[in-house]
């Protein structure tokens, strides 16, 4: 889901498609999961981490914030 919606999230012309998007919901949940070391370890080794890191450049401030938070937490010990 993250990969599928990342193209939309990075496209300023598709901003209307992001309102209450499934991507926001998924990123919110992933951010909460990063509170747990086992989840951070899994995410660190996941192929999704580069996609999430790339989403920090999203024009949507919420998506950018969530992605930045996930990326930062993923590298915590």
CSV table of N, CA and C in Angstrom, one decimal, residues 1-2 4 6-7 12 21-23 27-28 32 35 39 45 48-49 53 55 58 60-62 65 70 73-75:
chain,number,residue,atom,x,y,z
A,1,UNK,N,0.8,-1.2,0.0
A,1,UNK,CA,0.0,0.0,0.0
A,1,UNK,C,0.9,1.3,0.0
A,2,UNK,N,1.9,1.2,0.8
A,2,UNK,CA,2.8,2.4,0.9
A,2,UNK,C,3.4,2.7,-0.5
A,4,UNK,N,2.3,1.7,-3.4
A,4,UNK,CA,1.2,2.1,-4.4
A,4,UNK,C,0.8,3.5,-4.3
A,6,UNK,N,2.7,6.0,-2.9
A,6,UNK,CA,3.8,6.9,-2.8
A,6,UNK,C,3.9,7.8,-4.1
A,7,UNK,N,3.6,7.3,-5.2
A,7,UNK,CA,3.6,8.1,-6.4
A,7,UNK,C,2.6,9.3,-6.3
A,12,UNK,N,2.4,16.8,-6.7
A,12,UNK,CA,1.7,18.0,-6.2
A,12,UNK,C,0.3,18.1,-7.0
A,21,UNK,N,-6.4,9.9,2.9
A,21,UNK,CA,-6.0,8.8,2.1
A,21,UNK,C,-5.6,7.6,2.9
A,22,UNK,N,-5.7,6.4,2.3
A,22,UNK,CA,-5.2,5.2,3.0
A,22,UNK,C,-3.7,5.3,3.4
A,23,UNK,N,-3.0,6.0,2.5
A,23,UNK,CA,-1.5,6.2,2.8
A,23,UNK,C,-1.3,6.9,4.2
A,27,UNK,N,0.7,5.2,7.2
A,27,UNK,CA,1.8,5.8,7.8
A,27,UNK,C,1.6,6.2,9.3
A,28,UNK,N,0.4,6.6,9.7
A,28,UNK,CA,0.1,6.8,11.1
A,28,UNK,C,0.3,5.5,11.9
A,32,UNK,N,3.2,4.6,14.9
A,32,UNK,CA,2.9,4.1,16.2
A,32,UNK,C,3.6,2.8,16.5
A,35,UNK,N,7.2,2.5,17.9
A,35,UNK,CA,7.4,2.7,19.4
A,35,UNK,C,8.0,1.4,19.9
A,39,UNK,N,9.4,-3.9,16.0
A,39,UNK,CA,8.8,-3.3,14.7
A,39,UNK,C,9.8,-2.4,14.0
A,45,UNK,N,14.9,-3.5,8.1
A,45,UNK,CA,15.3,-4.5,7.2
A,45,UNK,C,14.3,-4.6,6.0
A,48,UNK,N,10.5,-1.5,2.3
A,48,UNK,CA,9.6,-0.3,2.4
A,48,UNK,C,10.3,0.9,2.9
A,49,UNK,N,11.4,0.7,3.7
A,49,UNK,CA,12.0,1.9,4.3
A,49,UNK,C,12.5,2.9,3.3
A,53,UNK,N,11.3,6.8,3.3
A,53,UNK,CA,12.3,7.9,3.3
A,53,UNK,C,12.0,8.8,2.2
A,55,UNK,N,9.2,9.4,0.9
A,55,UNK,CA,7.9,10.2,1.1
A,55,UNK,C,8.1,11.4,2.0
A,58,UNK,N,7.2,14.5,0.2
A,58,UNK,CA,5.8,14.7,-0.2
A,58,UNK,C,5.4,16.2,0.1
A,60,UNK,N,2.5,17.0,0.8
A,60,UNK,CA,1.5,16.9,1.8
A,60,UNK,C,2.2,16.9,3.2
A,61,UNK,N,2.0,18.0,4.0
A,61,UNK,CA,2.8,18.1,5.2
A,61,UNK,C,2.5,16.9,6.2
A,62,UNK,N,1.3,16.4,6.2
A,62,UNK,CA,1.1,15.2,7.1
A,62,UNK,C,1.8,14.0,6.7
A,65,UNK,N,5.5,14.6,7.5
A,65,UNK,CA,5.8,14.5,8.9
A,65,UNK,C,5.8,13.0,9.3
A,70,UNK,N,8.8,8.2,11.0
A,70,UNK,CA,9.0,6.7,10.8
A,70,UNK,C,10.5,6.5,10.5
A,73,UNK,N,12.6,7.1,13.6
A,73,UNK,CA,12.4,6.1,14.7
A,73,UNK,C,13.0,4.7,14.2
A,74,UNK,N,13.0,4.5,12.9
A,74,UNK,CA,13.4,3.2,12.4
A,74,UNK,C,14.9,2.9,12.8
A,75,UNK,N,15.7,4.0,12.9
A,75,UNK,CA,17.1,3.9,13.2
A,75,UNK,C,17.4,4.0,14.6
